Short mmCIF file of C-alpha atoms in Angstrom, two decimals:
data_model
loop_
_atom_site.label_atom_id
_atom_site.label_comp_id
_atom_site.label_asym_id
_atom_site.label_seq_id
_atom_site.Cartn_x
_atom_site.Cartn_y
_atom_site.Cartn_z
CA MET A 1 17.95 46.58 -73.94
CA SER A 2 15.92 43.10 -72.54
CA GLU A 3 13.93 43.49 -69.16
CA THR A 4 15.10 42.34 -65.90
CA PRO A 5 12.70 39.38 -64.79
CA ASP A 6 11.45 41.86 -61.68
CA SER A 7 10.74 44.15 -64.23
CA ALA A 8 9.21 41.97 -66.76
CA VAL A 9 7.04 40.40 -63.60
CA ARG A 10 5.98 44.39 -62.95
CA THR A 11 5.00 44.93 -66.57
CA TYR A 12 2.79 41.98 -66.53
CA ILE A 13 1.14 43.22 -63.34
CA ASP A 14 0.35 46.67 -64.63
CA SER A 15 -1.09 45.03 -67.75
CA HIS A 16 -3.64 42.76 -66.35
CA ARG A 17 -4.39 44.82 -62.94
CA ALA A 18 -7.60 46.21 -64.20
CA ALA A 19 -8.76 42.71 -65.30
CA PHE A 20 -7.43 41.04 -62.12
CA LEU A 21 -9.63 43.70 -59.76
CA ASP A 22 -12.50 43.05 -62.19
CA ASP A 23 -12.66 39.26 -61.47
CA LEU A 24 -12.01 40.17 -57.70
CA ALA A 25 -14.82 42.58 -57.24
CA GLU A 26 -17.36 39.60 -59.13
CA TRP A 27 -15.99 37.21 -56.58
CA LEU A 28 -16.62 40.04 -53.61
CA ARG A 29 -19.80 40.22 -54.59
CA ILE A 30 -21.09 36.59 -53.84
CA PRO A 31 -22.10 36.68 -50.22
CA SER A 32 -20.06 33.47 -48.83
CA VAL A 33 -20.98 33.81 -45.58
CA SER A 34 -20.78 30.44 -44.01
CA ALA A 35 -22.02 31.63 -40.27
CA GLN A 36 -25.45 31.99 -41.93
CA PRO A 37 -27.65 29.07 -42.85
CA GLU A 38 -29.74 31.12 -45.66
CA ARG A 39 -26.28 31.85 -47.11
CA ALA A 40 -24.66 27.57 -47.78
CA ALA A 41 -26.18 28.36 -51.58
CA ASP A 42 -24.03 31.51 -51.59
CA VAL A 43 -21.13 29.42 -50.33
CA ARG A 44 -21.48 26.98 -53.08
CA ARG A 45 -21.47 29.55 -55.90
CA SER A 46 -18.16 31.14 -54.41
CA ALA A 47 -16.35 27.28 -54.35
CA HIS A 48 -17.44 27.19 -58.13
CA TRP A 49 -17.25 30.08 -59.33
CA LEU A 50 -13.57 30.29 -58.00
CA ALA A 51 -12.71 26.83 -59.03
CA ALA A 52 -14.20 27.77 -62.91
CA LYS A 53 -12.04 30.70 -62.51
CA LEU A 54 -8.85 28.61 -61.33
CA ARG A 55 -9.45 26.55 -64.71
CA GLU A 56 -9.37 29.60 -67.02
CA THR A 57 -6.28 30.82 -65.31
CA GLY A 58 -4.35 27.95 -66.35
CA PHE A 59 -4.67 25.18 -63.82
CA PRO A 60 -5.45 21.93 -65.15
CA THR A 61 -7.29 20.40 -62.24
CA ALA A 62 -9.89 22.90 -60.15
CA GLU A 63 -12.10 20.73 -58.25
CA VAL A 64 -15.04 21.90 -55.55
CA TRP A 65 -14.94 19.37 -52.41
CA PRO A 66 -17.76 18.64 -50.48
CA THR A 67 -17.82 18.43 -46.66
CA ALA A 68 -20.64 18.14 -43.77
CA GLY A 69 -20.71 21.75 -44.02
CA ALA A 70 -19.73 24.30 -47.17
CA PRO A 71 -17.59 22.78 -49.78
CA ALA A 72 -13.72 24.15 -49.91
CA VAL A 73 -11.64 24.06 -53.66
CA PHE A 74 -8.84 21.95 -54.51
CA ALA A 75 -6.65 23.41 -57.68
CA GLU A 76 -3.73 21.86 -58.70
CA TRP A 77 -0.76 22.90 -61.72
CA PRO A 78 2.24 20.23 -62.12
CA SER A 79 5.41 21.87 -62.97
CA ASN A 80 7.40 20.52 -66.10
CA ASP A 81 9.99 19.19 -63.98
CA PRO A 82 9.61 16.05 -62.06
CA GLN A 83 11.98 17.09 -59.63
CA ALA A 84 10.34 20.62 -58.83
CA PRO A 85 9.32 20.61 -54.90
CA THR A 86 5.34 20.69 -54.32
CA VAL A 87 3.81 23.66 -52.26
CA LEU A 88 0.23 23.64 -51.28
CA VAL A 89 -1.38 27.18 -50.78
CA TYR A 90 -3.83 27.22 -48.16
CA GLY A 91 -6.55 30.50 -47.78
CA HIS A 92 -10.63 30.24 -47.49
CA HIS A 93 -13.31 31.87 -49.50
CA ASP A 94 -16.04 32.36 -47.07
CA VAL A 95 -16.51 35.82 -45.18
CA GLN A 96 -18.10 37.00 -42.18
CA PRO A 97 -21.17 38.54 -41.79
CA ALA A 98 -22.06 42.01 -43.35
CA ALA A 99 -24.79 44.32 -43.41
CA ARG A 100 -25.09 48.41 -44.49
CA GLU A 101 -26.80 48.82 -40.73
CA ASP A 102 -23.87 47.94 -39.31
CA GLY A 103 -21.74 50.76 -40.07
CA TRP A 104 -20.72 50.58 -43.50
CA ASP A 105 -20.23 53.27 -45.80
CA SER A 106 -21.34 50.98 -48.68
CA ASP A 107 -23.03 48.03 -49.14
CA PRO A 108 -20.74 45.41 -48.29
CA PHE A 109 -21.33 42.61 -50.63
CA GLU A 110 -20.67 45.63 -53.97
CA PRO A 111 -17.21 46.44 -54.02
CA VAL A 112 -15.95 50.31 -53.88
CA LEU A 113 -12.82 51.38 -55.39
CA ARG A 114 -12.07 54.97 -52.87
CA ASP A 115 -8.58 56.58 -53.00
CA GLY A 116 -6.72 53.64 -53.80
CA ARG A 117 -8.40 50.63 -51.79
CA LEU A 118 -10.93 48.23 -52.38
CA TYR A 119 -13.76 48.35 -49.94
CA ALA A 120 -15.87 44.35 -49.75
CA ARG A 121 -16.58 41.94 -47.11
CA GLY A 122 -14.09 39.57 -48.18
CA ALA A 123 -11.35 41.95 -49.45
CA ALA A 124 -8.75 41.69 -46.98
CA ASP A 125 -10.17 38.31 -45.32
CA ASP A 126 -9.72 36.14 -47.11
CA LYS A 127 -10.79 36.69 -51.01
CA GLY A 128 -8.10 39.24 -51.75
CA GLN A 129 -5.39 37.86 -50.34
CA VAL A 130 -6.51 34.29 -52.23
CA PHE A 131 -6.63 35.79 -55.28
CA PHE A 132 -3.66 37.60 -55.73
CA HIS A 133 -1.82 33.89 -56.30
CA THR A 134 -4.03 34.08 -59.82
CA LEU A 135 -1.95 36.65 -61.10
CA GLY A 136 0.69 36.45 -59.22
CA VAL A 137 1.51 32.70 -61.34
CA ARG A 138 0.41 34.02 -64.53
CA ALA A 139 2.78 36.64 -63.91
CA HIS A 140 5.42 34.20 -62.81
CA LEU A 141 5.03 32.14 -66.15
CA ALA A 142 5.22 35.08 -68.27
CA ALA A 143 8.20 36.40 -66.97
CA THR A 144 10.00 33.44 -66.95
CA GLY A 145 8.72 31.90 -70.19
CA ARG A 146 8.18 28.93 -68.46
CA THR A 147 4.75 26.83 -69.76
CA ALA A 148 3.90 25.57 -66.02
CA PRO A 149 5.49 26.77 -62.52
CA ALA A 150 8.75 26.47 -61.24
CA VAL A 151 7.16 24.38 -58.35
CA HIS A 152 3.92 21.48 -58.23
CA LEU A 153 1.56 24.44 -57.64
CA LYS A 154 -1.63 23.19 -55.60
CA LEU A 155 -4.10 25.18 -53.72
CA LEU A 156 -6.76 24.68 -50.99
CA ILE A 157 -9.58 27.20 -50.31
CA GLU A 158 -11.45 26.77 -47.10
CA GLY A 159 -15.21 27.49 -47.13
CA GLU A 160 -15.48 27.32 -43.07
CA GLU A 161 -12.98 29.51 -42.04
CA GLU A 162 -14.93 32.04 -40.38
CA SER A 163 -16.99 29.52 -38.84
CA GLY A 164 -14.51 27.60 -36.86
CA SER A 165 -12.88 25.22 -39.86
CA PRO A 166 -15.36 22.43 -38.00
CA ASN A 167 -14.62 19.64 -41.30
CA PHE A 168 -11.59 20.82 -42.07
CA ARG A 169 -8.79 18.61 -40.45
CA THR A 170 -11.45 15.82 -41.55
CA LEU A 171 -10.95 17.02 -45.04
CA VAL A 172 -7.41 17.28 -44.97
CA GLU A 173 -7.58 13.71 -43.48
CA GLN A 174 -9.28 12.25 -46.51
CA HIS A 175 -7.16 13.90 -49.16
CA ALA A 176 -4.09 14.05 -47.91
CA ASP A 177 -2.43 12.22 -50.60
CA ARG A 178 -3.51 14.69 -52.90
CA LEU A 179 -2.51 17.49 -50.37
CA ALA A 180 1.16 16.02 -49.93
CA ALA A 181 3.19 19.14 -50.53
CA ASP A 182 6.57 20.03 -49.48
CA ALA A 183 5.73 22.97 -47.70
CA VAL A 184 2.36 25.02 -47.28
CA ILE A 185 2.04 28.68 -48.04
CA VAL A 186 -0.85 30.46 -45.50
CA SER A 187 -2.24 33.39 -47.11
CA ASP A 188 -4.39 34.58 -44.38
CA THR A 189 -2.50 36.93 -42.20
CA GLY A 190 -1.06 40.51 -42.44
CA MET A 191 1.67 42.38 -42.23
CA TRP A 192 3.02 44.70 -39.17
CA SER A 193 1.91 47.53 -41.56
CA ALA A 194 2.03 49.23 -44.63
CA ASP A 195 5.44 50.80 -44.84
CA THR A 196 7.36 47.66 -42.52
CA PRO A 197 6.66 44.10 -44.85
CA THR A 198 6.69 41.31 -42.26
CA VAL A 199 6.63 37.54 -42.80
CA CYS A 200 4.80 35.87 -39.93
CA THR A 201 6.32 32.65 -38.34
CA GLY A 202 3.83 31.47 -36.66
CA MET A 203 0.70 31.09 -34.58
CA ARG A 204 -0.96 30.13 -31.31
CA GLY A 205 -3.28 27.49 -30.71
CA LEU A 206 -6.65 27.38 -28.92
CA ALA A 207 -8.13 25.01 -25.96
CA GLU A 208 -11.28 26.09 -24.53
CA CYS A 209 -14.01 24.62 -22.10
CA GLU A 210 -16.66 25.55 -19.73
CA ILE A 211 -17.06 24.20 -16.33
CA THR A 212 -20.30 23.83 -14.64
CA LEU A 213 -20.11 23.79 -10.97
CA TYR A 214 -22.80 22.59 -8.65
CA GLY A 215 -24.05 23.08 -5.02
CA PRO A 216 -27.31 22.90 -3.04
CA GLU A 217 -29.75 20.93 -5.43
CA GLN A 218 -31.17 24.29 -5.56
CA ASP A 219 -31.51 27.65 -4.82
CA ILE A 220 -31.75 28.05 -1.00
CA HIS A 221 -31.60 31.37 2.05
CA SER A 222 -28.48 32.76 2.43
CA GLY A 223 -29.73 33.58 6.02
CA SER A 224 -30.45 29.90 6.83
CA PHE A 225 -27.50 28.16 5.37
CA GLY A 226 -25.09 30.81 4.29
CA GLY A 227 -21.92 30.03 5.81
CA ALA A 228 -22.52 26.50 6.12
CA VAL A 229 -22.49 24.69 2.84
CA PRO A 230 -20.69 25.41 0.19
CA ASN A 231 -21.74 28.02 -2.35
CA PRO A 232 -20.34 27.15 -5.92
CA ALA A 233 -20.25 31.09 -6.96
CA THR A 234 -17.55 31.77 -4.69
CA ALA A 235 -15.91 28.40 -5.78
CA ALA A 236 -15.91 29.73 -8.89
CA ALA A 237 -14.62 33.04 -7.96
CA ARG A 238 -11.84 31.14 -6.01
CA LEU A 239 -11.22 28.80 -9.22
CA VAL A 240 -10.47 32.03 -11.19
CA ALA A 241 -8.47 33.58 -8.42
CA ALA A 242 -6.15 30.71 -8.69
CA LEU A 243 -5.68 30.67 -12.21
CA HIS A 244 -2.56 33.14 -12.08
CA ASP A 245 0.11 33.60 -10.02
CA GLU A 246 1.11 36.60 -8.54
CA HIS A 247 3.39 37.66 -11.39
CA ALA A 248 0.76 36.60 -14.22
CA ARG A 249 1.87 32.92 -15.44
CA VAL A 250 -0.68 30.55 -15.26
CA ALA A 251 -0.90 28.35 -12.19
CA ILE A 252 -2.34 25.27 -13.27
CA PRO A 253 0.46 22.34 -12.65
CA GLY A 254 1.78 20.81 -16.14
CA PHE A 255 0.44 23.99 -17.63
CA TYR A 256 4.31 24.80 -19.35
CA ASP A 257 5.21 21.28 -20.30
CA GLY A 258 6.84 21.46 -23.50
CA VAL A 259 6.73 25.25 -24.39
CA PHE A 260 9.44 26.74 -26.44
CA ASP A 261 10.97 29.53 -24.93
CA LEU A 262 12.15 32.68 -27.21
CA THR A 263 15.53 32.65 -28.36
CA ASP A 264 17.57 35.97 -27.82
CA ARG A 265 17.56 36.31 -31.52
CA GLU A 266 13.94 36.13 -31.23
CA ARG A 267 13.48 38.95 -28.66
CA GLU A 268 15.99 41.40 -30.45
CA LEU A 269 13.46 40.60 -33.88
CA PHE A 270 10.29 41.52 -32.02
CA ALA A 271 11.78 44.42 -30.00
CA GLU A 272 13.11 45.66 -34.11
CA LEU A 273 10.00 46.39 -34.67
CA PRO A 274 8.39 49.62 -34.41
CA PHE A 275 5.89 49.12 -31.32
CA ASP A 276 4.17 52.17 -30.04
CA GLU A 277 2.81 50.63 -27.09
CA GLU A 278 0.31 53.86 -26.46
CA GLN A 279 -1.25 53.57 -29.38
CA TRP A 280 -1.76 49.43 -29.08
CA LEU A 281 -3.62 50.12 -25.81
CA GLN A 282 -6.09 52.88 -28.19
CA THR A 283 -6.59 49.65 -30.43
CA ALA A 284 -6.93 47.23 -26.99
CA ARG A 285 -9.41 49.96 -25.47
CA SER A 286 -7.68 49.79 -22.05
CA SER A 287 -5.89 52.06 -20.29
CA ALA A 288 -2.60 49.45 -18.79
CA THR A 289 -0.95 46.33 -20.22
CA TYR A 290 -0.79 43.02 -17.66
CA GLY A 291 0.49 39.93 -18.38
CA GLU A 292 3.63 37.50 -17.28
CA ALA A 293 6.63 39.14 -15.71
CA GLY A 294 9.73 38.91 -17.62
CA HIS A 295 7.88 39.42 -21.55
CA THR A 296 7.23 42.56 -23.52
CA THR A 297 3.87 43.24 -24.69
CA LEU A 298 4.48 41.61 -27.82
CA GLU A 299 6.26 38.85 -26.74
CA ARG A 300 2.99 37.76 -24.48
CA ILE A 301 0.43 38.18 -27.18
CA TRP A 302 2.72 36.17 -29.91
CA ALA A 303 4.86 34.08 -28.36
CA ARG A 304 3.65 33.19 -24.64
CA PRO A 305 0.47 30.47 -23.41
CA THR A 306 -2.30 32.60 -21.49
CA ALA A 307 -5.01 31.56 -19.74
CA GLU A 308 -8.68 33.81 -20.17
CA VAL A 309 -11.56 34.28 -18.02
CA ASN A 310 -13.39 34.21 -21.38
CA GLY A 311 -17.01 34.34 -18.48
CA ILE A 312 -18.14 33.92 -15.30
CA GLY A 313 -21.75 33.52 -13.32
CA GLY A 314 -23.99 32.18 -11.08
CA GLY A 315 -26.71 33.16 -8.75
CA TYR A 316 -29.04 36.08 -9.01
CA GLN A 317 -28.81 38.31 -12.11
CA GLY A 318 -31.80 40.51 -12.18
CA PRO A 319 -32.29 43.82 -10.17
CA GLY A 320 -32.34 44.62 -6.06
CA SER A 321 -31.63 41.76 -4.40
CA LYS A 322 -32.49 38.20 -3.88
CA THR A 323 -30.51 36.59 -1.01
CA ILE A 324 -29.69 32.80 -1.67
CA ILE A 325 -27.05 30.86 -1.93
CA PRO A 326 -26.96 29.58 -5.85
CA SER A 327 -27.08 26.27 -6.90
CA SER A 328 -24.91 26.44 -10.12
CA ALA A 329 -22.11 28.78 -11.23
CA MET A 330 -19.93 28.75 -14.27
CA VAL A 331 -16.85 29.35 -15.86
CA LYS A 332 -15.79 30.02 -19.62
CA LEU A 333 -12.20 29.37 -19.96
CA SER A 334 -9.76 29.71 -23.22
CA PHE A 335 -6.10 28.55 -23.41
CA ARG A 336 -3.85 30.38 -26.23
CA LEU A 337 -0.93 27.97 -27.02
CA VAL A 338 2.57 27.81 -28.29
CA ALA A 339 4.70 25.42 -29.58
CA GLY A 340 5.26 22.67 -27.69
CA GLN A 341 1.85 22.38 -26.11
CA ASP A 342 -0.52 19.86 -27.06
CA PRO A 343 -3.70 20.51 -26.28
CA ASP A 344 -4.75 16.76 -25.10
CA HIS A 345 -2.26 17.66 -21.97
CA ILE A 346 -3.91 21.13 -21.77
CA GLU A 347 -7.19 19.23 -21.03
CA LYS A 348 -5.71 16.35 -18.74
CA VAL A 349 -3.91 19.65 -16.75
CA VAL A 350 -6.78 21.60 -16.69
CA ARG A 351 -9.33 18.86 -15.60
CA ALA A 352 -6.92 17.86 -12.30
CA TRP A 353 -6.17 21.55 -11.45
CA ALA A 354 -10.13 21.74 -11.37
CA ALA A 355 -10.86 18.94 -9.34
CA ASP A 356 -7.76 19.23 -6.83
CA ALA A 357 -9.04 23.03 -6.31
CA LEU A 358 -12.73 22.34 -5.38
CA PRO A 359 -13.77 22.06 -2.35
CA VAL A 360 -15.67 19.08 -1.00
CA GLY A 361 -19.81 19.71 -1.42
CA ILE A 362 -19.18 21.25 -4.99
CA ARG A 363 -19.65 18.75 -8.13
CA HIS A 364 -18.59 19.59 -11.37
CA GLU A 365 -18.54 19.01 -14.57
CA ILE A 366 -16.01 20.31 -17.72
CA THR A 367 -16.85 20.30 -20.94
CA PHE A 368 -13.59 21.23 -23.64
CA GLY A 369 -14.23 22.64 -27.58
CA SER A 370 -12.25 21.28 -30.10
CA ALA A 371 -8.97 22.72 -29.94
CA THR A 372 -6.31 24.27 -32.34
CA ARG A 373 -2.55 23.52 -32.25
CA PRO A 374 -0.01 25.78 -32.14
CA CYS A 375 2.39 25.94 -35.09
CA LEU A 376 6.11 27.66 -35.40
CA THR A 377 8.50 27.76 -38.29
CA PRO A 378 11.78 28.28 -37.43
CA LEU A 379 13.64 31.37 -38.35
CA ASP A 380 16.69 29.64 -40.15
CA HIS A 381 14.29 27.14 -42.45
CA PRO A 382 14.97 27.64 -45.89
CA ALA A 383 11.68 27.77 -46.91
CA LEU A 384 11.00 30.48 -45.06
CA GLN A 385 14.66 32.35 -46.58
CA SER A 386 12.64 31.92 -49.96
CA VAL A 387 9.50 34.20 -48.67
CA VAL A 388 11.50 36.81 -47.00
CA ARG A 389 13.61 36.83 -50.33
CA ALA A 390 10.48 37.29 -52.52
CA MET A 391 8.57 39.67 -50.26
CA GLY A 392 12.07 41.50 -49.77
CA ARG A 393 12.22 41.72 -53.98
CA ALA A 394 8.47 42.95 -54.47
CA PHE A 395 8.67 45.59 -51.51
CA GLN A 396 12.37 46.43 -51.78
CA GLN A 397 13.76 46.97 -48.58
CA PRO A 398 14.25 44.52 -45.85
CA VAL A 399 11.42 41.85 -44.45
CA ARG A 400 11.13 41.56 -40.68
CA PHE A 401 9.39 39.46 -38.74
CA THR A 402 6.31 39.10 -36.84
CA ARG A 403 3.85 35.76 -34.89
CA GLU A 404 0.19 36.52 -34.93
CA GLY A 405 -1.09 35.87 -31.28
CA GLY A 406 -4.66 34.39 -32.60
CA SER A 407 -4.83 31.10 -33.75
CA GLY A 408 -6.48 29.04 -37.16
CA PRO A 409 -6.23 25.54 -39.08
CA ALA A 410 -2.79 26.02 -40.37
CA ALA A 411 -1.62 23.69 -37.81
CA ASP A 412 -3.84 20.87 -38.95
CA LEU A 413 -1.97 21.20 -42.29
CA GLN A 414 1.30 20.95 -40.83
CA GLU A 415 0.48 17.91 -38.62
CA VAL A 416 -1.79 16.09 -40.89
CA LEU A 417 1.01 16.88 -43.38
CA GLY A 418 4.39 16.93 -41.83
CA ALA A 419 5.44 19.86 -44.06
CA PRO A 420 6.12 23.12 -42.57
CA VAL A 421 3.82 26.18 -42.94
CA LEU A 422 5.07 29.60 -44.30
CA PHE A 423 2.99 32.55 -43.86
CA LEU A 424 2.35 34.94 -47.03
CA GLY A 425 -0.02 37.89 -46.47
CA ILE A 426 0.09 41.55 -47.37
CA SER A 427 -2.86 43.10 -45.18
CA ILE A 428 -2.55 45.40 -42.22
CA PRO A 429 -4.02 46.60 -39.44
CA SER A 430 -6.39 49.03 -40.83
CA ASP A 431 -7.57 46.65 -43.25
CA GLY A 432 -10.89 46.23 -40.74
CA TRP A 433 -10.96 42.14 -40.65
CA HIS A 434 -14.18 41.25 -39.36
CA ALA A 435 -15.71 45.38 -38.93
CA PRO A 436 -17.68 47.45 -41.06
CA ASN A 437 -15.78 49.20 -44.27
CA GLU A 438 -13.38 45.87 -44.45
CA LYS A 439 -10.72 47.45 -47.40
CA VAL A 440 -7.71 46.11 -48.98
CA GLU A 441 -5.18 48.74 -50.20
CA LEU A 442 -4.36 47.86 -53.85
CA ASP A 443 -0.80 48.73 -53.63
CA LEU A 444 -0.29 46.04 -51.16
CA LEU A 445 -2.60 43.79 -52.91
CA LEU A 446 -0.38 43.93 -56.17
CA LYS A 447 3.30 43.99 -54.03
CA GLY A 448 1.08 40.10 -52.88
CA VAL A 449 0.85 38.92 -56.88
CA GLU A 450 4.44 40.34 -56.98
CA THR A 451 5.49 38.75 -53.86
CA ALA A 452 3.53 35.40 -55.47
CA ALA A 453 5.22 35.71 -58.44
CA TYR A 454 9.14 35.81 -57.33
CA LEU A 455 8.65 32.63 -54.55
CA TRP A 456 7.68 30.23 -57.33
CA ASP A 457 10.48 30.82 -58.74
CA ASP A 458 12.88 30.73 -55.89
CA LEU A 459 11.64 27.95 -54.48
CA GLY A 460 12.08 26.11 -57.69
CA LYS A 461 15.47 27.18 -57.60
CA ASN A 462 16.26 26.03 -54.03
CA ARG A 463 14.52 22.99 -54.54
CA ARG A 464 17.15 21.12 -52.65
CA ASP A 465 16.61 23.63 -49.64
CA VAL A 466 12.32 22.91 -49.82
CA ASP A 467 12.52 19.02 -49.78
#
């Protein structure tokens, strides 16, 4: 009796598991920390290692693309079918800083297998989730008898994601023709839990600014001048107090312009997840939830825009007292944005709000950093359904839906390339991204391999839905 396609995929993965993990461990030993200038050579070494491994995997094209900072890797494997859809996989090969003295049980750059888990910096974020595509495409070929994938497969693996992706959009714009795709798969995300496979459908955007307030030309005596001239520290406190209304909604006029509200179906899907609020509060190191009225905790962190005070200061901060009116104060604010919001518009309305809110006699300057746009894939998008079907085959159970409260460069790909962004990740919260003892569950990692193997076949068969 011949093997089914699914059993053929699993057989191939099982027989190549050891070599796959050996290769991954070799890559994890390269300390590609983009945030540390002294590691720049290691980040370059990581890029060249990956390009060589992709060529070994079978990609006819695998190139290291320089940027003004750390290099990225581009690879391409055309399908034999000229009508096949084109899919671009995004991930990153740089990692967060890590040292044994941070609390690791072992050297963070010497991978350790223990109790079905692989411990190393980058095991989950994001080398492991990039690397499962190498075995996934080979399993796809072995199970289908193809000599090339069922889709035109491209990879773009960034080298600066952990440093804020300062050169990523420029890179995408410069190479937009070669990166052109019908769909983008982002493998830099996770699932709800090991026993609840999920697909992320969106990430929030981010805008952030620093507001500096100036009053007197120097610190002045609070007894001689207090109550008679404006105090920039008081003005900063009032500005922060005016950021939200009594329902915890952002009170900046125009802030909610264009916001895509959740549909009833989306709210139902969020509610289906096995969310334990008390356990979540423990993870948040907090004693109570708080946020915009009329929304659940998951809705607040995934699908609603926010304004947060990241820092506030001004005046004397040392021991004892110093009775002054300070000459300046500052506030750092960040805004998480949802689909429909434009960072440029947010900057405009924040500037207008601050100018209107501050009293006469307080001069201010606002500095905005680079922004990240939100991205969202509709639940009924055909390519998303391919991801759901592929993951359902691998995990052999229903797949649910989540979003990410954080932000990333996926929206740049969506905007520049004009392609839908889909998320395929197998990491779980306990993997400890950016923390000591980062790990990946081997069973889940191999489920990622299996999902990728099914996905290319599904997208190829449903090409009209993707194009």
